[in-house]
Amino acid sequence: MSETTTVEELTTRDITDAPVAAEMPAATGEPAAGVPAVTGERADLLAMLAKHRHFLRFTTRDLTDEQAVLRTTASELCLGGLIKHVAAVERNWVDFILDGPSAMGDFATMTEADWARRADEFRMLPGETLAGVLAGYAEVARRTDELVAGLPGLDATQPLPEAPWFEPGARWSARRVLIHIIAETAQHAGHADIIRESLDGAKSMG
């Protein structure tokens, strides 16, 4: 990737090269047009993130709102809820890059109401639509891509908040946060593929 290219161009090329290209719609509109051109490591990271976002969104193709809220496996997860969760995770970690541990909140003082709101991230609530959830995810993605393109570098670190699942005293760079977001998105794209196949037999690959 020695030549400057836009994130949108990278996304289109990656999707075109994927094994299921003939079955998958073009990833138009995300990352959003107008994101500054990136090269090198940033281009690689953003292209990989965009690819996994696309696979996740692809699992919701042609579904109604009623289908998007269905639980089709032993899991509590549904497709609409997964999109909401991944969007929330990406948004919160980008806030962490900017603001440090304060963006994550204090896990030790979370109330039952706080945990209930967190649980609501995994489901589509009354009045929410699949189209609205997808639009919200697209906006989160646009913000992430713009931030990464504009950061002075990826080496600056922030201390992780205190929580049982984080190593005490650890710090994460913007690079590591991006890798974590990519891993989270890819993991949940796999979950979504199983849920969709259990719903009507449709698969993202194969």
Tab-separated table of N, CA, C and O in Angstrom, residues 123-193:
chain	number	residue	atom	x	y	z
A	123	ARG	N	-30.096	-5.859	22.712
A	123	ARG	CA	-31.418	-6.165	22.152
A	123	ARG	C	-31.993	-4.932	21.468
A	123	ARG	O	-31.634	-3.788	21.791
A	124	MET	N	-32.873	-5.151	20.511
A	124	MET	CA	-33.627	-4.052	19.912
A	124	MET	C	-34.841	-3.780	20.785
A	124	MET	O	-35.630	-4.676	21.072
A	125	LEU	N	-34.979	-2.552	21.209
A	125	LEU	CA	-36.052	-2.172	22.115
A	125	LEU	C	-37.288	-1.734	21.337
A	125	LEU	O	-37.207	-1.421	20.138
A	126	PRO	N	-38.450	-1.707	21.981
A	126	PRO	CA	-39.661	-1.230	21.308
A	126	PRO	C	-39.437	0.150	20.696
A	126	PRO	O	-38.889	1.052	21.350
A	127	GLY	N	-39.844	0.317	19.466
A	127	GLY	CA	-39.663	1.586	18.766
A	127	GLY	C	-38.385	1.663	17.961
A	127	GLY	O	-38.252	2.540	17.096
A	128	GLU	N	-37.425	0.778	18.218
A	128	GLU	CA	-36.198	0.756	17.431
A	128	GLU	C	-36.415	-0.069	16.168
A	128	GLU	O	-37.179	-1.029	16.166
A	129	THR	N	-35.733	0.305	15.116
A	129	THR	CA	-35.844	-0.393	13.838
A	129	THR	C	-34.466	-0.865	13.402
A	129	THR	O	-33.440	-0.296	13.800
A	130	LEU	N	-34.451	-1.881	12.561
A	130	LEU	CA	-33.181	-2.361	12.026
A	130	LEU	C	-32.499	-1.267	11.215
A	130	LEU	O	-31.282	-1.072	11.317
A	131	ALA	N	-33.282	-0.540	10.421
A	131	ALA	CA	-32.698	0.550	9.629
A	131	ALA	C	-32.057	1.601	10.529
A	131	ALA	O	-30.967	2.112	10.243
A	132	GLY	N	-32.719	1.916	11.631
A	132	GLY	CA	-32.176	2.893	12.553
A	132	GLY	C	-30.913	2.408	13.238
A	132	GLY	O	-29.952	3.170	13.428
A	133	VAL	N	-30.899	1.131	13.608
A	133	VAL	CA	-29.719	0.545	14.239
A	133	VAL	C	-28.538	0.555	13.276
A	133	VAL	O	-27.407	0.900	13.650
A	134	LEU	N	-28.786	0.198	12.029
A	134	LEU	CA	-27.715	0.191	11.030
A	134	LEU	C	-27.208	1.609	10.751
A	134	LEU	O	-26.007	1.823	10.564
A	135	ALA	N	-28.113	2.574	10.724
A	135	ALA	CA	-27.703	3.960	10.511
A	135	ALA	C	-26.839	4.456	11.668
A	135	ALA	O	-25.847	5.163	11.463
A	136	GLY	N	-27.200	4.068	12.890
A	136	GLY	CA	-26.401	4.442	14.042
A	136	GLY	C	-25.009	3.840	13.977
A	136	GLY	O	-24.017	4.501	14.312
A	137	TYR	N	-24.932	2.589	13.533
A	137	TYR	CA	-23.638	1.919	13.391
A	137	TYR	C	-22.786	2.612	12.331
A	137	TYR	O	-21.581	2.798	12.512
A	138	ALA	N	-23.400	3.020	11.233
A	138	ALA	CA	-22.672	3.720	10.184
A	138	ALA	C	-22.092	5.036	10.698
A	138	ALA	O	-20.969	5.419	10.344
A	139	GLU	N	-22.836	5.728	11.540
A	139	GLU	CA	-22.345	6.988	12.086
A	139	GLU	C	-21.175	6.746	13.030
A	139	GLU	O	-20.183	7.489	13.030
A	140	VAL	N	-21.255	5.699	13.847
A	140	VAL	CA	-20.138	5.340	14.720
A	140	VAL	C	-18.901	5.030	13.884
A	140	VAL	O	-17.784	5.479	14.198
A	141	ALA	N	-19.075	4.260	12.811
A	141	ALA	CA	-17.956	3.897	11.943
A	141	ALA	C	-17.323	5.137	11.309
A	141	ALA	O	-16.088	5.253	11.237
A	142	ARG	N	-18.149	6.064	10.843
A	142	ARG	CA	-17.617	7.280	10.228
A	142	ARG	C	-16.766	8.064	11.220
A	142	ARG	O	-15.658	8.529	10.897
A	143	ARG	N	-17.252	8.169	12.450
A	143	ARG	CA	-16.506	8.902	13.479
A	143	ARG	C	-15.162	8.227	13.763
A	143	ARG	O	-14.125	8.890	13.869
A	144	THR	N	-15.172	6.898	13.876
A	144	THR	CA	-13.931	6.170	14.135
A	144	THR	C	-12.924	6.410	13.021
A	144	THR	O	-11.747	6.714	13.272
A	145	ASP	N	-13.376	6.265	11.771
A	145	ASP	CA	-12.465	6.401	10.638
A	145	ASP	C	-11.875	7.806	10.569
A	145	ASP	O	-10.682	7.977	10.281
A	146	GLU	N	-12.689	8.810	10.827
A	146	GLU	CA	-12.194	10.186	10.804
A	146	GLU	C	-11.172	10.406	11.915
A	146	GLU	O	-10.140	11.056	11.703
A	147	LEU	N	-11.451	9.864	13.107
A	147	LEU	CA	-10.518	10.039	14.217
A	147	LEU	C	-9.176	9.385	13.908
A	147	LEU	O	-8.113	9.993	14.090
A	148	VAL	N	-9.214	8.142	13.442
A	148	VAL	CA	-7.970	7.417	13.170
A	148	VAL	C	-7.164	8.123	12.086
A	148	VAL	O	-5.936	8.227	12.173
A	149	ALA	N	-7.851	8.612	11.059
A	149	ALA	CA	-7.154	9.314	9.988
A	149	ALA	C	-6.486	10.592	10.485
A	149	ALA	O	-5.453	11.003	9.957
A	150	GLY	N	-7.051	11.200	11.525
A	150	GLY	CA	-6.530	12.481	11.990
A	150	GLY	C	-5.621	12.427	13.194
A	150	GLY	O	-5.057	13.452	13.588
A	151	LEU	N	-5.452	11.263	13.811
A	151	LEU	CA	-4.589	11.164	14.988
A	151	LEU	C	-3.138	11.476	14.626
A	151	LEU	O	-2.655	11.078	13.566
A	152	PRO	N	-2.394	12.157	15.513
A	152	PRO	CA	-0.968	12.401	15.248
A	152	PRO	C	-0.185	11.098	15.114
A	152	PRO	O	0.798	11.028	14.389
A	153	GLY	N	-0.595	10.074	15.825
A	153	GLY	CA	0.058	8.772	15.759
A	153	GLY	C	-0.787	7.760	16.507
A	153	GLY	O	-1.785	8.107	17.147
A	154	LEU	N	-0.376	6.494	16.451
A	154	LEU	CA	-1.123	5.426	17.101
A	154	LEU	C	-0.452	4.929	18.371
A	154	LEU	O	-0.928	3.980	18.994
A	155	ASP	N	0.647	5.570	18.780
A	155	ASP	CA	1.424	5.082	19.916
A	155	ASP	C	0.981	5.640	21.261
A	155	ASP	O	1.301	5.057	22.304
A	156	ALA	N	0.267	6.753	21.278
A	156	ALA	CA	-0.136	7.361	22.553
A	156	ALA	C	-1.023	6.395	23.326
A	156	ALA	O	-1.891	5.726	22.756
A	157	THR	N	-0.808	6.302	24.641
A	157	THR	CA	-1.539	5.346	25.469
A	157	THR	C	-2.423	6.054	26.479
A	157	THR	O	-2.220	7.224	26.816
A	158	GLN	N	-3.400	5.300	26.965
A	158	GLN	CA	-4.264	5.723	28.060
A	158	GLN	C	-4.310	4.579	29.073
A	158	GLN	O	-4.261	3.402	28.698
A	159	PRO	N	-4.418	4.882	30.367
A	159	PRO	CA	-4.541	3.808	31.363
A	159	PRO	C	-5.922	3.164	31.272
A	159	PRO	O	-6.933	3.850	31.123
A	160	LEU	N	-5.952	1.850	31.352
A	160	LEU	CA	-7.230	1.161	31.353
A	160	LEU	C	-7.970	1.433	32.661
A	160	LEU	O	-7.340	1.610	33.710
A	161	PRO	N	-9.299	1.463	32.631
A	161	PRO	CA	-10.043	1.647	33.878
A	161	PRO	C	-9.884	0.427	34.783
A	161	PRO	O	-9.534	-0.661	34.323
A	162	GLU	N	-10.141	0.614	36.054
A	162	GLU	CA	-10.102	-0.508	36.979
A	162	GLU	C	-11.332	-1.379	36.782
A	162	GLU	O	-12.455	-0.910	36.862
A	163	ALA	N	-11.090	-2.644	36.484
A	163	ALA	CA	-12.173	-3.602	36.275
A	163	ALA	C	-11.569	-4.999	36.403
A	163	ALA	O	-10.379	-5.193	36.110
A	164	PRO	N	-12.363	-5.983	36.835
A	164	PRO	CA	-11.830	-7.337	37.035
A	164	PRO	C	-11.238	-7.951	35.777
A	164	PRO	O	-10.371	-8.828	35.863
A	165	TRP	N	-11.695	-7.521	34.603
A	165	TRP	CA	-11.240	-8.125	33.350
A	165	TRP	C	-10.054	-7.394	32.732
A	165	TRP	O	-9.591	-7.776	31.667
A	166	PHE	N	-9.553	-6.334	33.376
A	166	PHE	CA	-8.364	-5.634	32.893
A	166	PHE	C	-7.191	-5.851	33.841
A	166	PHE	O	-7.365	-5.895	35.063
A	167	GLU	N	-6.003	-5.975	33.265
A	167	GLU	CA	-4.795	-6.099	34.079
A	167	GLU	C	-4.545	-4.799	34.837
A	167	GLU	O	-4.555	-3.715	34.235
A	168	PRO	N	-4.341	-4.860	36.140
A	168	PRO	CA	-4.103	-3.629	36.917
A	168	PRO	C	-2.904	-2.859	36.393
A	168	PRO	O	-1.841	-3.428	36.115
A	169	GLY	N	-3.065	-1.566	36.234
A	169	GLY	CA	-1.968	-0.707	35.815
A	169	GLY	C	-1.656	-0.746	34.335
A	169	GLY	O	-0.714	-0.075	33.896
A	170	ALA	N	-2.421	-1.487	33.536
A	170	ALA	CA	-2.129	-1.605	32.102
A	170	ALA	C	-2.529	-0.333	31.357
A	170	ALA	O	-3.442	0.392	31.770
A	171	ARG	N	-1.846	-0.087	30.265
A	171	ARG	CA	-2.162	1.023	29.373
A	171	ARG	C	-2.302	0.482	27.959
A	171	ARG	O	-1.563	-0.424	27.570
A	172	TRP	N	-3.240	1.040	27.217
A	172	TRP	CA	-3.434	0.629	25.829
A	172	TRP	C	-3.194	1.806	24.899
A	172	TRP	O	-3.649	2.926	25.152
A	173	SER	N	-2.492	1.532	23.824
A	173	SER	CA	-2.292	2.536	22.781
A	173	SER	C	-3.516	2.598	21.878
A	173	SER	O	-4.375	1.688	21.882
A	174	ALA	N	-3.578	3.643	21.078
A	174	ALA	CA	-4.660	3.742	20.091
A	174	ALA	C	-4.604	2.558	19.142
A	174	ALA	O	-5.646	2.026	18.719
A	175	ARG	N	-3.411	2.109	18.812
A	175	ARG	CA	-3.241	0.938	17.937
A	175	ARG	C	-3.902	-0.295	18.549
A	175	ARG	O	-4.634	-1.025	17.885
A	176	ARG	N	-3.615	-0.539	19.840
A	176	ARG	CA	-4.175	-1.722	20.485
A	176	ARG	C	-5.692	-1.620	20.605
A	176	ARG	O	-6.391	-2.620	20.472
A	177	VAL	N	-6.195	-0.438	20.839
A	177	VAL	CA	-7.642	-0.253	20.880
A	177	VAL	C	-8.263	-0.617	19.537
A	177	VAL	O	-9.288	-1.310	19.472
A	178	LEU	N	-7.644	-0.164	18.446
A	178	LEU	CA	-8.171	-0.481	17.118
A	178	LEU	C	-8.152	-1.985	16.857
A	178	LEU	O	-9.112	-2.545	16.318
A	179	ILE	N	-7.069	-2.640	17.257
A	179	ILE	CA	-6.995	-4.093	17.079
A	179	ILE	C	-8.092	-4.777	17.892
A	179	ILE	O	-8.719	-5.749	17.441
A	180	HIS	N	-8.350	-4.269	19.086
A	180	HIS	CA	-9.418	-4.830	19.922
A	180	HIS	C	-10.784	-4.645	19.255
A	180	HIS	O	-11.611	-5.571	19.251
A	181	ILE	N	-11.038	-3.472	18.681
A	181	ILE	CA	-12.311	-3.231	17.999
A	181	ILE	C	-12.459	-4.176	16.803
A	181	ILE	O	-13.542	-4.727	16.565
A	182	ILE	N	-11.387	-4.378	16.064
A	182	ILE	CA	-11.424	-5.301	14.927
A	182	ILE	C	-11.766	-6.708	15.406
A	182	ILE	O	-12.621	-7.391	14.821
A	183	ALA	N	-11.096	-7.162	16.476
A	183	ALA	CA	-11.346	-8.511	16.995
A	183	ALA	C	-12.782	-8.655	17.477
A	183	ALA	O	-13.442	-9.674	17.226
A	184	GLU	N	-13.273	-7.652	18.172
A	184	GLU	CA	-14.648	-7.692	18.675
A	184	GLU	C	-15.640	-7.756	17.519
A	184	GLU	O	-16.614	-8.524	17.546
A	185	THR	N	-15.403	-6.965	16.487
A	185	THR	CA	-16.306	-6.940	15.338
A	185	THR	C	-16.295	-8.273	14.608
A	185	THR	O	-17.350	-8.811	14.242
A	186	ALA	N	-15.109	-8.831	14.408
A	186	ALA	CA	-14.995	-10.118	13.723
A	186	ALA	C	-15.666	-11.226	14.515
A	186	ALA	O	-16.369	-12.087	13.960
A	187	GLN	N	-15.465	-11.231	15.831
A	187	GLN	CA	-16.074	-12.254	16.683
A	187	GLN	C	-17.600	-12.216	16.573
A	187	GLN	O	-18.259	-13.246	16.396
A	188	HIS	N	-18.152	-11.021	16.660
A	188	HIS	CA	-19.608	-10.904	16.627
A	188	HIS	C	-20.176	-11.097	15.222
A	188	HIS	O	-21.339	-11.492	15.075
A	189	ALA	N	-19.375	-10.831	14.186
A	189	ALA	CA	-19.829	-11.161	12.833
A	189	ALA	C	-20.035	-12.666	12.710
A	189	ALA	O	-20.971	-13.134	12.048
A	190	GLY	N	-19.159	-13.446	13.358
A	190	GLY	CA	-19.339	-14.893	13.375
A	190	GLY	C	-20.576	-15.305	14.136
A	190	GLY	O	-21.342	-16.179	13.696
A	191	HIS	N	-20.814	-14.671	15.294
A	191	HIS	CA	-22.042	-14.945	16.041
A	191	HIS	C	-23.260	-14.649	15.175
A	191	HIS	O	-24.216	-15.440	15.125
A	192	ALA	N	-23.223	-13.501	14.504
A	192	ALA	CA	-24.366	-13.085	13.690
A	192	ALA	C	-24.619	-14.065	12.549
A	192	ALA	O	-25.774	-14.346	12.200
A	193	ASP	N	-23.559	-14.596	11.963
A	193	ASP	CA	-23.712	-15.540	10.859
A	193	ASP	C	-24.447	-16.800	11.324
A	193	ASP	O	-25.317	-17.332	10.617
